[in-house]
C-alpha cells in the first residue's frame, strides 16, 4: 500500500473491497447528507496565518488526555461493527492504536468484546456507551469495561433514535449473521433482526433509551468512578450543562453526520463550545478530520485533541492493522509538518491567531506589532 499518500485515498479502495451494504453503512450520513459534506467543507474555509523564521528543528506533539500521556492529539473514535470491515476488526484497531501510542475508543456495538480487546495487550482505551432501556445491561457493561482496564466512558448523547440513513433503509442493513455485537452476547441483545427498515434503526428503537437525560449522567456517575466524556455536544447551552453536571470532558461531535442532518460541521461548532466550557473541562472534536492541517485547525480553535472515525474503518478494510497504523502515521506526519510550517514547536504554541475563519470579522485580526 505504498502508493497511498493520504488518508482519503483509503475510502475508494475500501469501496471496491466491501459489499455495498457494508460500505454504505460506514460511509453514509443522514438524509440529504448535507452535514456529511459540510464536516469536510468547513475545514477548507479555515486558512492559516503562519509565522516564519522560528526555529522548528525540534517539535513536540505529545500531549496528555484526562491525565494519560499520549504521543499525539490524534485519537480513535468509536465506530461500530469493525469486523464487517476486516476479520481482525477491533483487534487490529486496538493494536494499531497502541503501537502509535494513542487512545482507542471502543464502540458499545463492537464485534469484539471489551475483554477481547483488552486481551490484545496494553493500551489506553476508552469505552463508548449507549444507554439501553434495561439499566442492568448498562451497569454490567460499564463494570466489565472498568475491569477490562478501560479508562473513560464516552457517553453518546445524540442518539435517542437513530438518524435516517437512506442507503441503510434501501439496503435493509443488518449485522451479518456470522457476527455478533459481542458485548451483548449472552444478554440476548447481540443479534440484529432483519426488518423493513435499517436493522440498526429497529434495534435502536427497541433497545436504546429515548428518555436519556442529564439525570442519567448523574446516575452513571454513581455506578462508575471512570471519567465521563459527553459525546455529541454542539451548542454553548449544552456545554454549560455538561460542566455543571461535572463530566470530565466534552466531545464536539455530530456522530459523523449520521444523526441530525443540517447541524453545523463540528469544526464550526467547536469554538462556541470551547468558550462556554471556559477552560473548566477539556473539549475534543470528531467529524471530518482527514488531514494534519485539520488537526491543527481544531487545536487552534481550542480543542484538546481530535478523534478519527471513518479513516480507521476504511484503512482497516483495505489493509487491516497495517492500514490503521498507516493512517495514524500519515496524520501524525502531516500534523507535525503543519506545525513546522506555521512556526509552532509544541501544542501550546498553537494559537487562535494561527488561523483565520470566515466568522472572523476583518477588524478582529490582531493589530500588527511593528
Ligand atoms: C453507530 O453508532 C452508528 O452511528 O451507526
Short mmCIF file of C-alpha atoms and ligand atoms in Angstrom, two decimals:
data_model
loop_
_atom_site.label_atom_id
_atom_site.label_comp_id
_atom_site.label_asym_id
_atom_site.label_seq_id
_atom_site.Cartn_x
_atom_site.Cartn_y
_atom_site.Cartn_z
CA UNK A 1 0.00 0.00 0.00
CA UNK A 2 2.98 2.30 -0.55
CA UNK A 3 1.15 4.13 -3.28
CA UNK A 4 -1.22 5.61 -0.71
CA UNK A 5 -0.19 9.13 0.17
CA UNK A 6 -3.16 10.44 2.12
CA UNK A 7 -5.98 9.29 4.37
CA UNK A 8 -8.79 9.99 1.89
CA UNK A 9 -7.41 7.52 -0.64
CA UNK A 10 -8.46 4.60 1.52
CA UNK A 11 -12.15 5.29 1.01
CA UNK A 12 -12.36 4.40 -2.69
CA UNK A 13 -10.19 1.31 -2.16
CA UNK A 14 -12.46 0.23 0.70
CA UNK A 15 -15.48 0.74 -1.52
CA UNK A 16 -14.03 -1.77 -4.01
CA UNK A 17 -13.42 -4.34 -1.27
CA UNK A 18 -16.57 -4.15 0.82
CA UNK A 19 -20.08 -5.27 -0.05
CA UNK A 20 -22.42 -2.44 -0.94
CA UNK A 21 -24.40 -2.89 2.27
CA UNK A 22 -21.29 -2.64 4.45
CA UNK A 23 -19.63 0.20 2.55
CA UNK A 24 -22.85 2.22 2.55
CA UNK A 25 -23.30 1.67 6.29
CA UNK A 26 -19.86 3.06 7.09
CA UNK A 27 -19.87 5.83 4.50
CA UNK A 28 -23.38 7.26 4.81
CA UNK A 29 -24.65 10.27 6.61
CA UNK A 30 -28.23 11.13 7.45
CA UNK A 31 -30.88 12.19 4.90
CA UNK A 32 -29.51 14.78 2.42
CA UNK A 33 -26.02 14.24 3.78
CA UNK A 34 -25.51 18.00 3.88
CA UNK A 35 -23.69 17.81 7.20
CA UNK A 36 -21.58 14.93 5.89
CA UNK A 37 -20.14 17.17 3.17
CA UNK A 38 -20.05 20.19 5.46
CA UNK A 39 -17.90 18.37 8.04
CA UNK A 40 -15.17 18.43 5.35
CA UNK A 41 -16.04 21.67 3.59
CA UNK A 42 -15.95 23.74 6.74
CA UNK A 43 -12.30 22.84 7.30
CA UNK A 44 -11.47 24.18 3.84
CA UNK A 45 -12.83 27.61 4.77
CA UNK A 46 -10.32 28.00 7.60
CA UNK A 47 -6.99 29.39 6.49
CA UNK A 48 -3.61 29.68 8.14
CA UNK A 49 -1.71 32.69 9.40
CA UNK A 50 1.68 31.00 9.62
CA UNK A 51 4.60 32.53 11.49
CA UNK A 52 8.04 32.41 9.92
CA UNK A 53 11.67 32.36 10.96
CA UNK A 54 11.03 30.36 14.09
CA UNK A 55 13.44 27.56 14.90
CA UNK A 56 11.32 24.46 14.29
CA UNK A 57 14.15 21.94 14.34
CA UNK A 58 12.51 20.29 17.34
CA UNK A 59 8.77 19.73 17.52
CA UNK A 60 6.92 18.09 20.37
CA UNK A 61 3.41 16.84 19.58
CA UNK A 62 2.93 14.74 22.70
CA UNK A 63 0.03 15.57 24.96
CA UNK A 64 -2.00 14.32 27.85
CA UNK A 65 -5.70 13.46 27.82
CA UNK A 66 -7.54 13.05 31.14
CA UNK A 67 -4.09 12.62 32.67
CA UNK A 68 -2.94 9.94 30.22
CA UNK A 69 0.17 10.71 28.22
CA UNK A 70 -0.19 10.02 24.52
CA UNK A 71 2.08 10.51 21.54
CA UNK A 72 -0.14 12.98 19.65
CA UNK A 73 -3.52 14.74 19.90
CA UNK A 74 -4.98 12.31 17.36
CA UNK A 75 -7.15 9.52 18.80
CA UNK A 76 -9.53 6.87 17.53
CA UNK A 77 -13.27 7.49 17.64
CA UNK A 78 -15.72 4.68 18.28
CA UNK A 79 -17.05 3.07 15.12
CA UNK A 80 -19.37 0.10 15.29
CA UNK A 81 -19.04 -3.45 13.94
CA UNK A 82 -15.46 -3.29 12.71
CA UNK A 83 -15.36 -7.00 11.80
CA UNK A 84 -17.61 -6.08 8.88
CA UNK A 85 -14.61 -4.13 7.59
CA UNK A 86 -11.91 -6.72 8.31
CA UNK A 87 -11.82 -10.15 10.01
CA UNK A 88 -9.49 -8.78 12.71
CA UNK A 89 -11.85 -5.85 13.34
CA UNK A 90 -11.37 -4.17 16.70
CA UNK A 91 -8.32 -6.30 17.50
CA UNK A 92 -6.45 -4.70 14.61
CA UNK A 93 -7.57 -1.21 15.58
CA UNK A 94 -6.55 -1.74 19.20
CA UNK A 95 -3.09 -2.96 18.19
CA UNK A 96 -2.57 -0.09 15.76
CA UNK A 97 -3.63 2.49 18.36
CA UNK A 98 -1.37 1.08 20.99
CA UNK A 99 1.60 0.86 18.59
CA UNK A 100 1.03 4.52 17.75
CA UNK A 101 0.87 5.42 21.45
CA UNK A 102 -2.62 6.81 21.26
CA UNK A 103 -6.12 6.17 22.59
CA UNK A 104 -8.68 3.88 21.00
CA UNK A 105 -12.36 4.33 21.84
CA UNK A 106 -14.25 1.05 21.56
CA UNK A 107 -17.86 1.18 20.42
CA UNK A 108 -20.60 -0.43 22.53
CA UNK A 109 -21.62 -2.10 19.28
CA UNK A 110 -18.24 -3.66 18.63
CA UNK A 111 -17.92 -7.13 17.17
CA UNK A 112 -15.21 -7.92 19.76
CA UNK A 113 -15.94 -7.65 23.47
CA UNK A 114 -14.27 -5.33 25.97
CA UNK A 115 -12.39 -8.35 27.36
CA UNK A 116 -11.24 -9.47 23.91
CA UNK A 117 -9.96 -6.01 23.07
CA UNK A 118 -8.17 -5.83 26.43
CA UNK A 119 -6.50 -9.17 25.64
CA UNK A 120 -4.61 -7.59 22.74
CA UNK A 121 -2.19 -6.11 25.28
CA UNK A 122 -1.52 -2.80 26.97
CA UNK A 123 -3.03 0.37 25.63
CA UNK A 124 -5.06 3.35 26.81
CA UNK A 125 -8.65 2.70 25.82
CA UNK A 126 -11.96 4.48 26.29
CA UNK A 127 -15.36 2.84 26.05
CA UNK A 128 -18.25 4.44 24.13
CA UNK A 129 -21.56 3.84 25.82
CA UNK A 130 -25.09 3.57 24.51
CA UNK A 131 -27.63 3.59 27.32
CA UNK A 132 -30.08 0.70 26.96
CA UNK A 133 -33.59 0.82 28.40
CA UNK A 134 -32.57 -2.05 30.65
CA UNK A 135 -30.22 -0.36 33.11
CA UNK A 136 -28.89 -3.72 34.34
CA UNK A 137 -27.39 -4.19 30.89
CA UNK A 138 -25.68 -0.81 31.19
CA UNK A 139 -24.42 -1.38 34.71
CA UNK A 140 -22.95 -4.76 33.83
CA UNK A 141 -21.30 -3.44 30.70
CA UNK A 142 -19.74 -0.43 32.41
CA UNK A 143 -18.37 -2.66 35.18
CA UNK A 144 -16.93 -5.04 32.59
CA UNK A 145 -15.26 -2.16 30.75
CA UNK A 146 -13.83 -0.93 34.03
CA UNK A 147 -12.49 -4.39 34.91
CA UNK A 148 -11.04 -4.76 31.43
CA UNK A 149 -8.96 -1.64 32.07
CA UNK A 150 -10.84 0.94 30.02
CA UNK A 151 -10.00 4.42 31.30
CA UNK A 152 -13.05 6.55 30.45
CA UNK A 153 -16.62 6.35 29.28
CA UNK A 154 -17.59 8.30 26.17
CA UNK A 155 -21.34 8.65 26.59
CA UNK A 156 -23.15 9.13 23.28
CA UNK A 157 -25.87 11.72 23.83
CA UNK A 158 -27.09 12.39 20.30
CA UNK A 159 -28.92 9.13 19.63
CA UNK A 160 -32.30 8.84 21.35
CA UNK A 161 -33.28 7.43 17.96
CA UNK A 162 -31.13 6.52 15.01
CA UNK A 163 -30.78 9.11 12.23
CA UNK A 164 -32.27 8.25 8.84
CA UNK A 165 -29.52 6.85 6.70
CA UNK A 166 -31.36 6.20 3.50
CA UNK A 167 -28.96 3.71 1.96
CA UNK A 168 -29.27 1.56 5.10
CA UNK A 169 -33.04 1.66 4.67
CA UNK A 170 -32.77 0.75 0.96
CA UNK A 171 -30.20 -1.99 1.66
CA UNK A 172 -32.19 -3.30 4.65
CA UNK A 173 -28.93 -3.07 6.55
CA UNK A 174 -28.39 -5.74 9.16
CA UNK A 175 -25.34 -7.08 11.03
CA UNK A 176 -24.22 -10.13 9.00
CA UNK A 177 -25.38 -13.28 10.79
CA UNK A 178 -21.81 -14.63 11.31
CA UNK A 179 -21.10 -11.60 13.53
CA UNK A 180 -22.35 -10.62 16.97
CA UNK A 181 -22.45 -7.38 18.95
CA UNK A 182 -20.01 -9.12 21.22
CA UNK A 183 -20.56 -7.06 24.38
CA UNK A 184 -24.19 -8.15 24.37
CA UNK A 185 -23.75 -11.81 23.61
CA UNK A 186 -25.36 -13.74 26.45
CA UNK A 187 -27.74 -10.88 27.15
CA UNK A 188 -29.74 -11.86 24.11
CA UNK A 189 -29.04 -8.47 22.56
CA UNK A 190 -26.10 -9.42 20.36
CA UNK A 191 -28.00 -10.08 17.14
CA UNK A 192 -29.89 -7.78 14.84
CA UNK A 193 -33.15 -8.82 13.23
CA UNK A 194 -33.89 -8.12 9.58
CA UNK A 195 -36.63 -5.55 9.19
CA UNK A 196 -38.24 -3.42 6.52
CA UNK A 197 -36.15 -0.55 7.80
CA UNK A 198 -32.47 -0.35 8.65
CA UNK A 199 -31.98 -3.28 11.04
CA UNK A 200 -29.90 -0.97 13.23
CA UNK A 201 -32.64 1.67 13.37
CA UNK A 202 -35.08 -1.04 14.53
CA UNK A 203 -32.57 -2.32 17.08
CA UNK A 204 -32.11 1.19 18.47
CA UNK A 205 -35.86 1.78 18.59
CA UNK A 206 -36.28 -1.43 20.57
CA UNK A 207 -33.35 -1.21 22.98
CA UNK A 208 -31.96 2.30 23.40
CA UNK A 209 -33.47 4.63 25.98
CA UNK A 210 -35.15 7.63 24.34
CA UNK A 211 -35.72 9.15 27.75
CA UNK A 212 -31.99 9.63 28.43
CA UNK A 213 -31.41 12.95 30.19
CA UNK A 214 -28.90 14.80 32.40
CA UNK A 215 -30.34 12.83 35.34
CA UNK A 216 -28.89 9.72 33.77
CA UNK A 217 -25.47 11.32 33.56
CA UNK A 218 -25.72 11.74 37.34
CA UNK A 219 -26.81 8.09 37.62
CA UNK A 220 -23.87 6.97 35.50
CA UNK A 221 -21.55 8.86 37.84
CA UNK A 222 -22.93 6.75 40.71
CA UNK A 223 -22.22 3.43 39.02
CA UNK A 224 -18.69 4.18 37.84
CA UNK A 225 -15.65 6.05 39.00
CA UNK A 226 -14.39 6.34 35.45
CA UNK A 227 -14.31 9.85 33.97
CA UNK A 228 -17.25 10.52 31.66
CA UNK A 229 -16.94 12.34 28.36
CA UNK A 230 -20.19 13.58 26.87
CA UNK A 231 -20.06 12.87 23.13
CA UNK A 232 -22.38 14.79 20.85
CA UNK A 233 -22.41 18.36 22.20
CA UNK A 234 -22.86 21.09 19.56
CA UNK A 235 -24.01 24.15 21.50
CA UNK A 236 -22.84 26.51 24.24
CA UNK A 237 -26.01 25.78 26.21
CA UNK A 238 -25.24 22.07 26.43
CA UNK A 239 -21.58 22.72 27.08
CA UNK A 240 -22.56 24.74 30.17
CA UNK A 241 -24.88 21.94 31.33
CA UNK A 242 -22.07 19.43 30.82
CA UNK A 243 -19.76 21.50 33.01
CA UNK A 244 -22.48 21.78 35.66
CA UNK A 245 -23.03 18.02 35.54
CA UNK A 246 -19.41 17.55 36.49
CA UNK A 247 -18.37 15.48 33.48
CA UNK A 248 -14.68 15.10 32.68
CA UNK A 249 -14.86 16.44 29.15
CA UNK A 250 -16.88 17.16 26.04
CA UNK A 251 -16.62 15.70 22.58
CA UNK A 252 -17.99 18.06 19.97
CA UNK A 253 -19.47 15.54 17.58
CA UNK A 254 -22.33 15.22 15.12
CA UNK A 255 -21.90 11.46 15.03
CA UNK A 256 -20.10 11.58 11.72
CA UNK A 257 -23.12 13.42 10.27
CA UNK A 258 -25.22 10.29 10.81
CA UNK A 259 -27.84 11.70 13.17
CA UNK A 260 -29.47 15.11 12.65
CA UNK A 261 -28.77 16.46 9.18
CA UNK A 262 -28.19 20.23 8.79
CA UNK A 263 -26.35 20.60 12.05
CA UNK A 264 -23.14 22.56 11.50
CA UNK A 265 -19.82 20.93 10.87
CA UNK A 266 -18.17 20.11 14.16
CA UNK A 267 -15.26 22.43 13.34
CA UNK A 268 -17.82 25.27 13.02
CA UNK A 269 -19.46 24.46 16.37
CA UNK A 270 -16.21 23.91 18.24
CA UNK A 271 -15.33 27.45 19.25
CA UNK A 272 -18.74 28.18 20.77
CA UNK A 273 -18.44 25.07 22.91
CA UNK A 274 -14.86 25.83 23.90
CA UNK A 275 -15.84 29.34 25.01
CA UNK A 276 -18.77 28.02 27.06
CA UNK A 277 -16.59 25.42 28.76
CA UNK A 278 -14.34 28.28 29.93
CA UNK A 279 -11.34 26.00 30.28
CA UNK A 280 -13.01 24.08 33.10
CA UNK A 281 -13.07 20.80 31.19
CA UNK A 282 -11.29 19.75 28.01
CA UNK A 283 -13.14 19.85 24.71
CA UNK A 284 -12.40 17.35 21.93
CA UNK A 285 -13.72 17.08 18.38
CA UNK A 286 -14.55 14.39 15.87
CA UNK A 287 -16.01 14.71 12.38
CA UNK A 288 -14.33 15.22 9.03
CA UNK A 289 -10.71 15.15 10.16
CA UNK A 290 -8.70 13.83 7.20
CA UNK A 291 -5.55 15.96 7.22
CA UNK A 292 -2.90 17.10 9.66
CA UNK A 293 -3.98 20.64 8.79
CA UNK A 294 -7.47 19.76 10.12
CA UNK A 295 -5.96 18.64 13.42
CA UNK A 296 -4.06 21.93 13.71
CA UNK A 297 -7.21 23.96 12.94
CA UNK A 298 -9.16 22.14 15.65
CA UNK A 299 -6.42 22.78 18.19
CA UNK A 300 -6.20 26.45 17.15
CA UNK A 301 -9.95 26.71 17.90
CA UNK A 302 -9.40 25.30 21.35
CA UNK A 303 -9.76 21.52 21.04
CA UNK A 304 -7.52 19.46 23.31
CA UNK A 305 -7.42 16.68 20.74
CA UNK A 306 -9.36 15.08 17.92
CA UNK A 307 -10.77 11.66 17.12
CA UNK A 308 -10.92 9.95 13.72
CA UNK A 309 -13.67 7.52 12.74
CA UNK A 310 -14.18 6.65 9.06
CA UNK A 311 -10.44 6.82 8.17
CA UNK A 312 -9.93 3.95 10.62
CA UNK A 313 -12.73 1.84 9.18
CA UNK A 314 -11.68 2.36 5.57
CA UNK A 315 -7.99 1.71 6.16
CA UNK A 316 -8.94 -1.34 8.23
CA UNK A 317 -10.99 -2.65 5.31
CA UNK A 318 -8.13 -2.16 2.87
CA UNK A 319 -5.16 -3.31 4.91
CA UNK A 320 -6.14 -4.38 8.44
CA UNK A 321 -3.86 -3.33 11.28
CA UNK A 322 -1.19 -2.07 8.84
CA UNK A 323 -3.77 0.21 7.23
CA UNK A 324 -4.83 1.76 10.53
CA UNK A 325 -1.18 2.20 11.51
CA UNK A 326 -0.52 3.95 8.23
CA UNK A 327 -3.46 6.31 8.69
CA UNK A 328 -2.26 7.26 12.16
CA UNK A 329 1.29 7.74 10.87
CA UNK A 330 0.21 9.87 7.90
CA UNK A 331 -1.90 12.14 10.09
CA UNK A 332 0.91 12.39 12.60
CA UNK A 333 3.45 13.35 9.92
CA UNK A 334 1.11 15.85 8.28
CA UNK A 335 0.28 17.43 11.63
CA UNK A 336 3.94 17.75 12.56
CA UNK A 337 4.69 19.32 9.18
CA UNK A 338 1.79 21.77 9.63
CA UNK A 339 3.27 22.79 12.96
CA UNK A 340 6.70 23.32 11.42
CA UNK A 341 5.31 25.37 8.55
CA UNK A 342 3.23 27.55 10.87
CA UNK A 343 6.03 28.09 13.35
CA UNK A 344 4.78 26.05 16.30
CA UNK A 345 7.06 23.81 18.34
CA UNK A 346 4.61 22.47 20.86
CA UNK A 347 0.84 22.20 21.14
CA UNK A 348 0.66 25.13 23.49
CA UNK A 349 2.26 27.35 20.85
CA UNK A 350 -0.75 26.76 18.56
CA UNK A 351 -2.97 29.81 18.99
CA UNK A 352 -6.16 31.27 17.59
CA UNK A 353 -4.00 33.78 15.74
CA UNK A 354 -2.52 30.99 13.62
CA UNK A 355 -5.79 30.67 11.71
CA UNK A 356 -8.47 32.88 10.24
CA UNK A 357 -12.05 31.73 9.86
CA UNK A 358 -14.96 33.01 7.81
CA UNK A 359 -16.66 34.15 11.01
CA UNK A 360 -13.74 36.41 11.95
CA UNK A 361 -14.52 39.99 11.06
CA UNK A 362 -11.57 41.57 9.21
CA UNK A 363 -11.04 44.09 12.01
CA UNK A 364 -10.83 41.30 14.58
CA UNK A 365 -7.44 40.29 13.23
CA UNK A 366 -4.76 41.15 15.77
CA UNK A 367 -3.26 44.57 15.29
CA UNK A 368 0.15 44.31 13.64
CA UNK A 369 3.04 44.73 16.00
CA UNK A 370 5.86 46.70 14.50
C1 LIG B 1 -23.29 3.71 15.22
O1 LIG B 1 -23.03 4.33 16.20
C2 LIG B 1 -23.82 4.32 14.04
O2 LIG B 1 -23.99 5.52 14.05
O3 LIG B 1 -24.09 3.62 13.05
#
